[in-house]
Structure formats: C-alpha cells, structure tokens
Coordinates of C-alpha atoms in Angstrom, one line a residue:
Chain A
M1 CA 0.0 0.0 0.0
N2 CA 1.5 3.3 -1.0
F3 CA 0.2 6.8 -0.8
N4 CA -0.6 7.1 -4.6
N5 CA -2.7 4.0 -4.4
I6 CA -4.7 5.5 -1.6
L7 CA -5.2 8.7 -3.5
E8 CA -6.4 6.7 -6.5
T9 CA -8.9 4.9 -4.3
I10 CA -10.1 8.3 -3.0
E11 CA -10.4 9.6 -6.6
K12 CA -12.9 6.9 -7.4
V13 CA -15.1 8.2 -4.7
D14 CA -14.3 11.8 -4.9
P15 CA -13.4 12.8 -8.5
E16 CA -12.5 16.3 -7.3
V17 CA -9.8 15.1 -5.1
Y18 CA -6.9 16.4 -7.2
D19 CA -8.6 19.9 -7.5
K20 CA -8.4 19.9 -3.7
L21 CA -4.8 19.0 -3.6
D22 CA -1.7 20.6 -5.0
T23 CA 1.0 18.9 -3.0
R24 CA 1.1 15.8 -0.9
R25 CA 1.6 18.0 2.1
S26 CA -1.5 20.0 1.5
A27 CA -3.3 16.8 0.8
M28 CA -2.9 16.0 4.4
K29 CA -4.1 19.4 5.5
Q30 CA -7.2 19.1 3.4
F31 CA -8.3 15.7 4.3
A32 CA -10.5 16.9 7.0
S33 CA -12.8 18.6 4.4
F34 CA -13.9 15.5 2.7
G35 CA -14.1 13.3 5.7
S36 CA -16.4 10.4 5.6
K37 CA -16.9 9.8 1.9
V38 CA -14.2 7.2 1.6
A39 CA -14.4 3.7 3.1
L40 CA -11.0 2.6 3.9
A41 CA -12.0 -1.0 4.8
A42 CA -9.7 -2.5 2.2
I43 CA -6.6 -1.0 3.7
P44 CA -4.7 -3.1 6.2
L45 CA -5.9 -2.3 9.6
A46 CA -2.8 -0.7 11.3
I47 CA -1.8 1.4 8.3
G48 CA -5.3 2.2 7.3
S49 CA -6.3 3.6 10.6
M50 CA -3.2 5.6 10.9
F51 CA -4.1 7.2 7.6
R52 CA -7.7 7.7 8.7
K53 CA -6.5 9.5 11.8
V54 CA -4.7 12.0 9.6
Y55 CA -7.5 12.1 7.1
A56 CA -10.1 12.9 9.7
G57 CA -8.0 15.6 11.3
G58 CA -7.1 14.3 14.7
T59 CA -5.4 16.1 17.5
G60 CA -2.0 16.3 15.9
T61 CA -1.2 17.5 12.4
N62 CA 0.3 15.1 9.9
D63 CA 3.7 16.7 10.5
T64 CA 3.4 15.8 14.2
V65 CA 2.5 12.3 13.4
V66 CA 5.4 11.8 11.1
E67 CA 7.7 13.5 13.5
I68 CA 6.7 11.2 16.4
L69 CA 7.0 8.1 14.2
N70 CA 10.4 9.1 13.0
Y71 CA 11.4 9.8 16.7
A72 CA 10.3 6.3 17.6
L73 CA 12.0 4.9 14.5
T74 CA 15.3 6.4 15.5
L75 CA 15.1 4.7 18.9
E76 CA 14.2 1.4 17.3
Y77 CA 17.1 1.7 14.9
L78 CA 19.4 2.1 17.9
E79 CA 18.0 -0.9 19.7
A80 CA 17.8 -3.1 16.6
E81 CA 21.4 -2.5 15.6
F82 CA 22.6 -2.9 19.1
Y83 CA 21.2 -6.4 19.4
V84 CA 22.3 -7.5 16.0
N85 CA 25.8 -6.4 16.8
G86 CA 25.5 -8.3 20.1
L87 CA 24.4 -11.5 18.4
N88 CA 27.2 -11.2 15.8
A89 CA 29.9 -10.6 18.4
G90 CA 32.0 -13.6 19.1
N91 CA 32.4 -14.6 22.8
L92 CA 29.9 -12.1 24.1
I93 CA 26.7 -14.0 24.9
P94 CA 27.7 -16.7 27.4
N95 CA 25.2 -19.5 26.8
A96 CA 22.3 -20.7 24.6
D97 CA 19.8 -19.6 27.2
A98 CA 20.9 -16.0 27.1
R99 CA 21.2 -16.1 23.3
Q100 CA 17.6 -17.2 23.1
V101 CA 16.5 -14.0 25.1
I102 CA 18.7 -11.7 23.0
Q103 CA 17.4 -13.3 19.7
L104 CA 13.8 -12.8 20.7
I105 CA 14.3 -9.2 21.7
S106 CA 16.3 -8.6 18.5
K107 CA 13.5 -10.0 16.4
H108 CA 11.0 -7.6 18.0
E109 CA 13.2 -4.5 17.5
N110 CA 13.8 -5.4 13.8
A111 CA 10.0 -5.8 13.5
H112 CA 9.4 -2.4 15.1
V113 CA 11.8 -0.8 12.6
A114 CA 10.0 -2.3 9.7
F115 CA 6.5 -1.5 11.1
L116 CA 7.4 2.2 11.8
K117 CA 9.0 2.6 8.3
S118 CA 5.8 1.3 6.6
A119 CA 3.6 3.5 8.9
I120 CA 5.6 6.6 8.1
T121 CA 5.4 5.9 4.4
A122 CA 1.7 5.3 4.7
V123 CA 1.0 8.7 6.2
G124 CA 3.0 10.4 3.4
G125 CA 6.2 10.9 5.4
T126 CA 9.7 9.9 4.7
P127 CA 11.4 7.5 7.2
V128 CA 14.6 9.1 8.6
A129 CA 17.8 7.4 7.6
K130 CA 19.5 5.2 10.2
P131 CA 22.1 7.2 12.1
T132 CA 25.7 5.9 12.6
F133 CA 25.8 4.6 16.1
D134 CA 28.6 4.4 18.6
F135 CA 27.5 1.9 21.3
T136 CA 30.6 2.8 23.4
A137 CA 28.8 6.1 24.1
G138 CA 31.7 7.9 22.6
G139 CA 29.8 10.2 20.3
G140 CA 31.3 8.6 17.2
S141 CA 34.9 8.1 18.6
G142 CA 34.3 4.5 19.3
T143 CA 36.3 4.9 22.5
G144 CA 33.5 5.9 25.0
P145 CA 33.0 4.6 28.5
F146 CA 31.4 1.4 27.2
S147 CA 34.3 0.5 25.0
N148 CA 33.9 -3.2 26.0
V149 CA 30.2 -3.3 25.2
F150 CA 30.5 -6.1 22.7
T151 CA 33.1 -8.1 24.5
N152 CA 31.9 -7.9 28.1
F153 CA 28.4 -9.3 28.7
E154 CA 27.9 -7.3 31.9
T155 CA 28.5 -4.0 30.0
F156 CA 26.3 -5.3 27.2
L157 CA 23.4 -5.9 29.6
N158 CA 23.9 -2.5 31.3
V159 CA 23.5 -0.8 27.9
A160 CA 20.6 -3.0 27.0
Q161 CA 18.7 -2.2 30.2
T162 CA 19.3 1.5 29.7
F163 CA 18.0 1.4 26.1
E164 CA 14.9 -0.6 27.1
D165 CA 14.0 1.4 30.2
T166 CA 14.6 4.6 28.2
G167 CA 12.5 3.3 25.3
V168 CA 9.6 2.7 27.7
R169 CA 9.9 6.2 29.0
A170 CA 10.3 7.7 25.6
Y171 CA 7.1 6.2 24.2
K172 CA 5.2 7.3 27.3
G173 CA 6.6 10.8 26.9
R174 CA 4.8 11.3 23.5
A175 CA 1.5 9.7 24.5
A176 CA -0.3 12.9 25.3
E177 CA 0.2 14.1 21.8
L178 CA -1.5 11.0 20.4
V179 CA -4.9 11.4 22.1
G180 CA -7.5 10.6 19.5
G181 CA -5.0 8.6 17.5
G182 CA -7.1 5.5 17.2
D183 CA -5.4 2.3 15.9
Y184 CA -2.3 4.4 15.5
L185 CA -2.1 5.2 19.2
T186 CA -2.9 1.6 20.0
A187 CA 0.0 0.5 17.9
A188 CA 2.3 2.8 19.8
L189 CA 1.0 1.4 23.1
R190 CA 1.5 -2.2 21.8
I191 CA 5.2 -1.4 21.1
H192 CA 5.5 0.4 24.4
S193 CA 4.5 -2.7 26.4
V194 CA 6.8 -5.0 24.5
E195 CA 9.7 -2.7 25.4
A196 CA 8.6 -3.0 29.0
R197 CA 8.6 -6.8 28.8
H198 CA 12.2 -6.6 27.3
A199 CA 13.3 -4.3 30.1
A200 CA 12.0 -6.7 32.7
R201 CA 13.7 -9.7 31.2
I202 CA 17.1 -7.9 30.7
R203 CA 16.9 -6.8 34.4
M204 CA 16.2 -10.4 35.5
M205 CA 19.2 -11.5 33.4
R206 CA 21.4 -8.9 35.1
K207 CA 20.4 -10.3 38.5
E208 CA 21.0 -13.9 37.5
F209 CA 24.5 -12.9 36.3
G210 CA 25.1 -11.0 39.5
S211 CA 26.2 -8.0 37.5
G212 CA 24.2 -5.3 39.2
I213 CA 24.9 -3.1 42.1
G214 CA 22.1 -3.3 44.7
N215 CA 19.0 -5.4 44.2
V216 CA 18.1 -5.3 40.5
K217 CA 14.4 -6.1 40.0
P218 CA 12.3 -6.4 36.9
W219 CA 10.8 -3.0 37.8
I220 CA 12.5 0.3 38.5
T221 CA 13.0 1.2 42.2
L222 CA 13.3 4.9 42.9
N223 CA 15.9 6.4 40.6
Q224 CA 18.2 3.5 40.9
S225 CA 19.8 2.0 37.7
G226 CA 21.6 -0.7 39.5
I227 CA 24.4 0.1 37.0
N228 CA 27.8 1.3 38.2
S229 CA 28.0 4.2 35.7
S230 CA 26.8 7.8 36.2
L231 CA 26.3 8.1 32.4
V232 CA 23.0 6.2 32.6
Q233 CA 21.6 8.2 35.5
P234 CA 19.5 10.5 33.3
S235 CA 17.5 7.5 32.2
Y236 CA 16.5 6.9 35.8
N237 CA 16.1 10.4 37.2
G238 CA 12.5 11.2 37.9
E239 CA 11.5 7.5 38.5
E240 CA 11.6 8.2 42.2
N241 CA 8.3 10.1 41.9
T242 CA 5.7 8.8 44.3
K243 CA 2.9 11.3 43.6
Q244 CA 0.5 10.6 40.8
A245 CA -2.1 13.2 39.7
G246 CA -1.5 15.0 42.9
I247 CA -2.1 11.9 45.0
E248 CA 0.6 10.6 47.3
I249 CA 1.0 6.9 46.8
V250 CA 3.3 6.2 49.8
N251 CA 1.0 4.7 52.5
I252 CA -2.0 5.6 50.5
N253 CA -5.2 5.0 52.4
G254 CA -3.2 3.5 55.2
T255 CA -2.0 0.6 53.1
G256 CA 1.6 0.9 54.2
I257 CA 2.9 1.2 50.6
T258 CA 6.5 2.1 50.8
A259 CA 8.3 4.7 48.7
N260 CA 10.1 1.9 46.9
A261 CA 6.9 0.2 45.9
A262 CA 5.2 3.5 45.1
S263 CA 8.0 4.4 42.7
E264 CA 8.1 0.9 41.2
A265 CA 4.3 0.9 40.6
F266 CA 4.4 3.7 38.1
D267 CA 6.9 4.2 35.2
E268 CA 7.6 7.8 34.4
P269 CA 7.7 9.5 31.0
L270 CA 10.7 11.3 29.5
S271 CA 10.5 14.3 27.2
K272 CA 12.0 14.3 23.7
A273 CA 14.7 16.6 24.8
Q274 CA 15.6 14.3 27.7
V275 CA 15.7 11.2 25.5
L276 CA 17.8 12.9 22.8
A277 CA 20.3 14.0 25.5
I278 CA 20.5 10.4 26.7
V279 CA 21.0 8.8 23.3
G280 CA 23.2 11.6 22.1
P281 CA 26.5 9.9 23.1
F282 CA 25.4 6.8 21.2
I283 CA 25.0 8.6 17.9
K284 CA 27.8 9.9 15.6
P285 CA 26.9 13.5 14.8
Chain B
M1 CA -20.5 15.6 43.4
S2 CA -19.4 14.4 46.8
R3 CA -20.3 11.0 47.9
T4 CA -23.5 10.6 49.8
K5 CA -23.6 8.8 53.1
T6 CA -25.4 6.0 51.4
E7 CA -22.7 5.6 48.7
K8 CA -20.0 5.6 51.4
D9 CA -21.9 3.0 53.4
L10 CA -22.3 0.9 50.3
A11 CA -18.6 1.0 49.5
L12 CA -17.7 0.2 53.1
L13 CA -20.2 -2.7 53.1
A14 CA -18.6 -4.1 49.9
E15 CA -15.1 -3.7 51.3
K16 CA -16.0 -5.5 54.5
S17 CA -17.9 -8.2 52.7
S18 CA -15.9 -11.4 52.9
D19 CA -16.3 -14.9 51.5
N20 CA -18.8 -15.8 54.2
F21 CA -20.9 -12.7 53.5
S22 CA -23.4 -14.0 51.0
R23 CA -23.8 -12.2 47.7
R24 CA -27.6 -12.4 48.1
K25 CA -27.4 -10.4 51.3
F26 CA -25.0 -7.9 49.7
L27 CA -27.3 -7.4 46.8
G28 CA -30.2 -6.9 49.2
Y29 CA -28.5 -4.0 50.8
A30 CA -27.4 -2.7 47.4
G31 CA -31.0 -2.8 46.2
L32 CA -32.1 -0.8 49.1
A33 CA -29.3 1.7 48.5
T34 CA -30.2 1.9 44.9
A35 CA -33.6 3.3 45.7
L36 CA -32.1 5.9 48.0
M37 CA -29.4 6.8 45.5
A38 CA -31.7 7.1 42.6
G39 CA -33.2 10.3 44.0
A40 CA -29.8 11.8 44.8
A41 CA -28.6 11.0 41.2
A42 CA -31.6 12.6 39.7
C43 CA -30.8 15.9 41.5
N44 CA -27.4 16.2 39.9
P45 CA -27.3 16.0 36.1
T46 CA -23.5 15.9 36.1
N47 CA -23.4 12.6 37.9
N48 CA -22.7 10.0 35.2
L49 CA -22.5 7.1 37.6
A50 CA -25.6 5.0 37.3
P51 CA -27.0 3.6 40.5
N52 CA -25.7 0.2 41.3
D53 CA -28.5 -1.9 40.2
P54 CA -28.7 -5.5 41.6
V55 CA -29.7 -6.9 38.2
T56 CA -27.5 -5.1 35.7
G57 CA -24.7 -4.7 38.3
V58 CA -22.2 -2.0 39.1
S59 CA -22.2 0.6 36.4
L60 CA -18.7 1.8 35.3
G61 CA -20.2 5.0 34.1
S62 CA -19.3 6.8 30.8
G63 CA -16.5 8.8 29.2
D64 CA -13.1 8.9 30.8
V65 CA -14.6 8.2 34.2
G66 CA -16.0 4.9 32.8
I67 CA -12.6 3.9 31.4
L68 CA -10.9 4.8 34.7
N69 CA -13.5 2.7 36.6
Y70 CA -12.8 -0.1 34.1
A71 CA -9.1 0.1 35.1
Y72 CA -10.1 0.3 38.7
A73 CA -12.1 -2.9 38.5
L74 CA -9.2 -4.7 36.9
E75 CA -6.8 -3.4 39.5
Q76 CA -9.2 -4.5 42.3
L77 CA -9.1 -8.0 40.8
E78 CA -5.4 -8.1 40.6
A79 CA -4.8 -6.7 44.0
A80 CA -7.3 -9.1 45.7
F81 CA -5.6 -12.0 43.9
Y82 CA -2.1 -11.1 45.0
V83 CA -3.2 -10.3 48.6
K84 CA -4.5 -13.9 48.7
V85 CA -1.4 -15.3 47.0
I86 CA 0.8 -13.8 49.7
M87 CA -1.5 -14.7 52.6
S88 CA -1.6 -18.4 51.5
Q89 CA 1.7 -19.0 49.7
Y90 CA 1.9 -22.0 47.5
S91 CA 4.1 -25.0 48.5
G92 CA 7.7 -24.8 47.4
I93 CA 7.7 -21.0 47.0
T94 CA 11.2 -19.6 47.0
A95 CA 12.4 -16.6 48.9
S96 CA 13.0 -14.9 45.5
E97 CA 9.4 -15.6 44.4
T98 CA 8.0 -14.4 47.7
A99 CA 9.9 -11.2 47.2
G100 CA 8.7 -10.7 43.6
L101 CA 5.1 -11.6 44.3
T102 CA 5.0 -9.3 47.4
D103 CA 6.3 -6.5 45.2
I104 CA 3.6 -7.1 42.6
R105 CA 1.0 -7.3 45.4
D106 CA 2.1 -3.9 46.6
H107 CA 2.1 -2.4 43.1
E108 CA -1.4 -3.6 42.4
V109 CA -2.7 -2.3 45.8
A110 CA -1.0 1.0 44.9
H111 CA -2.8 1.1 41.5
R112 CA -6.2 0.1 43.1
E113 CA -5.9 2.8 45.8
F114 CA -4.7 5.4 43.4
F115 CA -7.8 4.9 41.2
K116 CA -10.1 4.9 44.2
N117 CA -8.8 8.2 45.3
A118 CA -8.5 9.7 41.8
L119 CA -12.1 8.8 41.1
G120 CA -13.4 9.9 44.5
G121 CA -17.2 10.1 44.4
M122 CA -17.3 8.7 40.9
A123 CA -15.5 5.4 41.9
I124 CA -17.4 2.1 41.7
P125 CA -17.6 0.3 45.1
A126 CA -15.3 -2.5 46.1
L127 CA -16.1 -5.6 44.1
E128 CA -16.5 -9.1 45.3
F129 CA -14.4 -11.9 43.9
D130 CA -14.6 -15.6 43.3
F131 CA -11.2 -17.3 43.3
S132 CA -12.7 -20.7 43.8
S133 CA -11.2 -22.0 40.5
I134 CA -7.7 -21.2 41.7
N135 CA -5.7 -23.7 43.9
F136 CA -3.6 -21.3 46.0
A137 CA -1.5 -24.2 47.2
S138 CA -0.3 -25.0 43.7
R139 CA 2.5 -23.0 42.1
D140 CA 1.2 -23.8 38.6
S141 CA -2.3 -22.7 39.4
V142 CA -1.2 -19.5 41.1
L143 CA 1.4 -18.5 38.5
G144 CA -0.8 -19.6 35.6
T145 CA -3.6 -17.3 36.9
A146 CA -1.1 -14.5 37.5
K147 CA 0.1 -14.8 34.0
A148 CA -3.4 -14.7 32.6
F149 CA -4.3 -11.6 34.8
E150 CA -1.1 -9.7 33.8
D151 CA -1.4 -10.4 30.1
L152 CA -5.1 -9.5 30.3
G153 CA -4.2 -6.2 32.1
V154 CA -1.6 -5.3 29.5
S155 CA -4.0 -6.0 26.7
A156 CA -6.8 -4.1 28.4
Y157 CA -4.8 -0.9 28.9
N158 CA -3.4 -1.2 25.3
G159 CA -7.0 -1.5 24.0
A160 CA -8.5 1.2 26.2
G161 CA -5.9 4.0 25.8
R162 CA -7.5 5.2 22.6
L163 CA -10.9 5.6 24.4
L164 CA -9.4 8.3 26.7
V165 CA -10.0 11.9 25.9
S166 CA -7.8 13.4 28.6
P167 CA -4.0 13.4 27.8
D168 CA -3.3 13.3 31.5
Y169 CA -5.3 10.2 32.0
L170 CA -3.7 8.6 28.9
V171 CA -0.2 9.3 30.4
L172 CA -1.3 7.8 33.7
A173 CA -2.6 4.7 32.0
G174 CA 0.8 4.5 30.2
K175 CA 2.6 4.8 33.5
I176 CA 0.7 1.8 34.8
V177 CA 0.6 -0.5 31.7
S178 CA 4.4 -0.7 31.4
V179 CA 4.6 -1.9 35.0
E180 CA 1.9 -4.5 34.3
A181 CA 4.0 -5.6 31.3
R182 CA 7.0 -5.9 33.6
H183 CA 4.9 -8.1 35.9
A184 CA 3.8 -10.2 33.0
A185 CA 7.3 -10.7 31.8
Y186 CA 8.5 -11.7 35.3
I187 CA 5.6 -14.1 35.9
R188 CA 5.9 -15.7 32.5
D189 CA 9.6 -16.3 32.9
I190 CA 9.4 -17.9 36.3
L191 CA 6.6 -20.1 35.0
V192 CA 8.1 -21.0 31.6
R193 CA 11.7 -19.7 31.1
N194 CA 12.1 -17.2 28.3
S195 CA 8.4 -16.9 27.6
F196 CA 8.5 -13.2 28.7
A197 CA 7.4 -12.0 25.3
D198 CA 6.9 -15.1 23.2
D199 CA 5.1 -15.4 19.9
S200 CA 1.8 -16.2 21.7
I201 CA 1.5 -12.6 22.8
V202 CA 3.8 -10.6 20.5
D203 CA 2.9 -10.7 16.8
A204 CA 5.1 -10.7 13.7
M205 CA 5.1 -6.9 13.7
G206 CA 6.5 -6.9 17.2
L207 CA 3.2 -5.7 18.7
D208 CA 1.8 -6.8 22.1
V209 CA -1.8 -8.1 22.6
T210 CA -4.7 -5.6 22.7
R211 CA -8.2 -6.2 23.7
K212 CA -11.4 -4.1 23.7
P213 CA -13.3 -3.7 27.0
T214 CA -16.0 -6.0 25.6
E215 CA -13.3 -8.7 25.1
V216 CA -11.7 -8.2 28.5
L217 CA -14.7 -8.0 30.8
P218 CA -16.2 -11.4 30.1
I219 CA -12.8 -12.9 31.0
A220 CA -12.5 -10.9 34.1
Q221 CA -16.1 -11.4 35.1
T222 CA -15.2 -15.1 35.6
Y223 CA -13.4 -14.1 38.8
I224 CA -15.7 -11.2 39.8
K225 CA -18.9 -12.0 41.6
T226 CA -20.3 -8.5 41.4
P227 CA -22.0 -8.0 38.0
I228 CA -20.4 -5.2 36.0
D229 CA -22.4 -3.0 33.7
A230 CA -20.1 -1.6 31.0
S231 CA -22.8 -0.4 28.7
G232 CA -21.9 3.2 29.2
L233 CA -18.3 2.9 28.1
P234 CA -17.0 4.5 25.0
F235 CA -16.3 2.0 22.2
Y236 CA -14.6 1.5 18.8

C-alpha cells in the first residue's frame, strides 16, 4: 500500500480530489474537508487507521504524526542495531539460554523498525535514515565509557537495560500528543508494552549474572539504575516520583505502601529533549 | 458531586464483605441503597454514575470516568488476587518468588488505591471476587492465573488507551501499563523460562496483545462475583 494507491482509491469516490490538492503536504491538511466519503475498509488495519487519523484531522497534524513516528524509528534503529551487533559478536553471549533471550528481543526490535517505516510511508512521510551509532557512548569516537560493550556481557546488559528502560519512558513521553489517534495510538502502546517486557527480562538476566549493584528487580526502584555508571543516571532520574495526579502513593489510604513500591508501581515519561540527550553519546553527529 | 452517606456505606459494606458474607445479602443491601441513591442522582445531572442496580450490576459510568472505573475494576481484581497469594503461599515457593510476588501485590494495591482516590465520588464500590477456581496451594495454578491476569491487564490498557479523551489520563494509564508488562514478563519467565514476550503474545510486527473492554470484561467477570455493567463505556 502506498500513498498514490490510496489517492487513486479516493479519486474513485471523490473525483475532485486532485482539485483539492496541490501537493502531498497540502493533501494531508485538506483531508478533514472530505471526511467520511471514503471507506478505507480495504486498507490493512494498522496502516489504514493511521491514515484515517490524519484524514479525519485528529489532535495532531500530519507533521506531528510523522515526527513522532520518526522519533520512535530512531530509537528502534538504535536498539535493533545494538542487538544485531551483540548477536554477531564472538564470545559475548555466554550461553544458549541468554542467546535465546537476545534473539527474541532482536526479532522484535527489527520488526518495530519495519513497522514504523511502513507506517511513516503510509501517512505520506519519509522515514529518517538510520544514524551511525557508537555503542561505546563515545559520540562517534568508538572509545567511549562502554568500549567493551560487545566483549563484556555485563556491559552489554547494562547498555541493553538502559536502552529498554529509556525506550519505555520515551514512548510514554509522547503519549499525550497521540490522544484521539485510534489504531495508531494503540500500535504505539503495543510497542511500548513490548519494550517493558524486554526491560523486565534484561533486568532479570542482570540479577542472574550477579552483575548489578544493589538489588536489581524487573521494575525500577526509585531512581536506581543498579548500574555502576553515572552516564546512565539521566535514564532513571524522575523515576523516584511517588505522587500521581497529585495523589501521594506512599502509605495511600493506610495501606503501608513504601516509597520503593510507590515508585516501582508507576513508570515515568521522559520528554523528547531528555531522551535525545540520553542517546546523544550513542549517535555519531 | 461528593459521595452521599449511602454511597459511602455501600462502598464500606462491599469492602467489608468477605467470603462468608453472601452475595444475596449484599445485593439486598445494594438494592435498598439503589432506591435511595436514585433520588440523589436525579438531583445532579453531572453525575454519570448510574445507581448500582442489583440486576445489571455495578455501572462503570461513561466517558473517561468509565474507562478509569474499568481500570479500577481490573486493579481491584489483581490486588485481591495477590493479597491472597501472599496470605496463602503455594508450596515450594522460593524466597525470591515471595519477594517478587510481594512487590507485585504492593504495586497492584497502589494502583487500586490510586484509582479509588482519583475517582473519588465517581468510583465504583469495592467488588466481590470468586477465586474458587484457583488452587492457591499450587504453584502452577497461582502463576498460571497470575500470567493470565497480567497479560489481560496489559491487553486491556493497550486497548483502552484510545478511548481516553484526557491526555493526563492517557499518560497515567501509560505509567501503569508498562509496570503490568514488567509483571507479565516476570511471571511468565518464572513459570516458563524465556516466555516473557513469546510469539503467543507478541505478533510478527512486534506488537503486544490488545483487547477491547468488551473482550476483557467477560474474561475478568469469571473471577468477579459482582456483575459489572459496561454499557456506558465509549467503544470502537
């Protein structure tokens, strides 16, 4: 399904469609004016409803939708290449059990990249190119603080956990802009919860390998990374929050809920600026 | 609208009702309360909580309040389940499992109490549960149920997010659903190793399960004695 096919479909229903459009960009802006004439039932569900969202004029503009999708794509590129490199590194993954976990996560991240690319194309946008990554966090130098990331499994898991926990927070940080997004919002939520499953399993693996500092759990306690590196701290700052919608969760209604549990029970969002600052060292400018 | 004394009494009654407090008796009180509350509701057109009718059950309400009550009902279910899991621990439970399941219990109680306070006078009362199909002495029974509840919760939040109008509520739901997904991954993996995100729940596009409220509630209702009326919920 490409954009021209969709326009041809529309033309059959609304012959004046091209009079109403001069550029593809303005097509997006004009879609609201010929709303419900077109049945998009033939279009595959996920892509179709994303398009319908734009067509019907939802909360965000098309530019916003494409921008958010490209933001997500950049993060998925980062994760996808990271796991592929890990799987390809000799003597990194210590056993078949661990390899099974990394393979499954890698499969999902690659699928997310493909899904987001097709979604961006379907709404008339252009997928951003994959950046050149530096998983040592050296900003392109290849000699950053995680220089042994593909030779030392502990370092690899530290970076994996940081990417997964950050990914969960990053999707959450854009949720408010997607209100009214229909299937498109649902798709973002469905990626978001998969990232959270990954994060939990990576954290369990870190505990099994005894590689963490403190008690690493599948959930985030306060603002603790359990990683002996200050570089990852911005991915955890703010997670110590125990107040939700103005309601204090610690000992709420006399239940004895601790600050640890109150912070673990809610994952916190990160803004785009915060996320870009976090991933900055992993991207060659 | 602040809660009337009758509503408070009703909620208290539901909270205090235990396994030996018969549902018939509870509904008897509820029916009486309904008659009293109907008048109060009629006085205030902004009240979108229907009276709790003994036949159609507890109404979740409509709009964002309805969706939040829907989440509140599911969190009540999860919290009640884990409270019982920790009170009557299965044979062979390890220290690590006790710690993990106690954490999850606390998270679910925190979610439940959060929704209760956030909804205030619009909150549904405490629900009654039927866990008779679960063998709390059996690890497989407990963890199998926990897995079902967590995956159900994740799919419920994923499917309900689009029904929310308020960006703030959507973010709040997002804050909770990722923790439910962490729970799901943990439970799945201690039950069947490396099943944390297997192909039964994550599809070929890398997307997690999503369910509409109309798909979730019949599954949840199996464990909830109190009939739930979701007819006012937004839908798609």
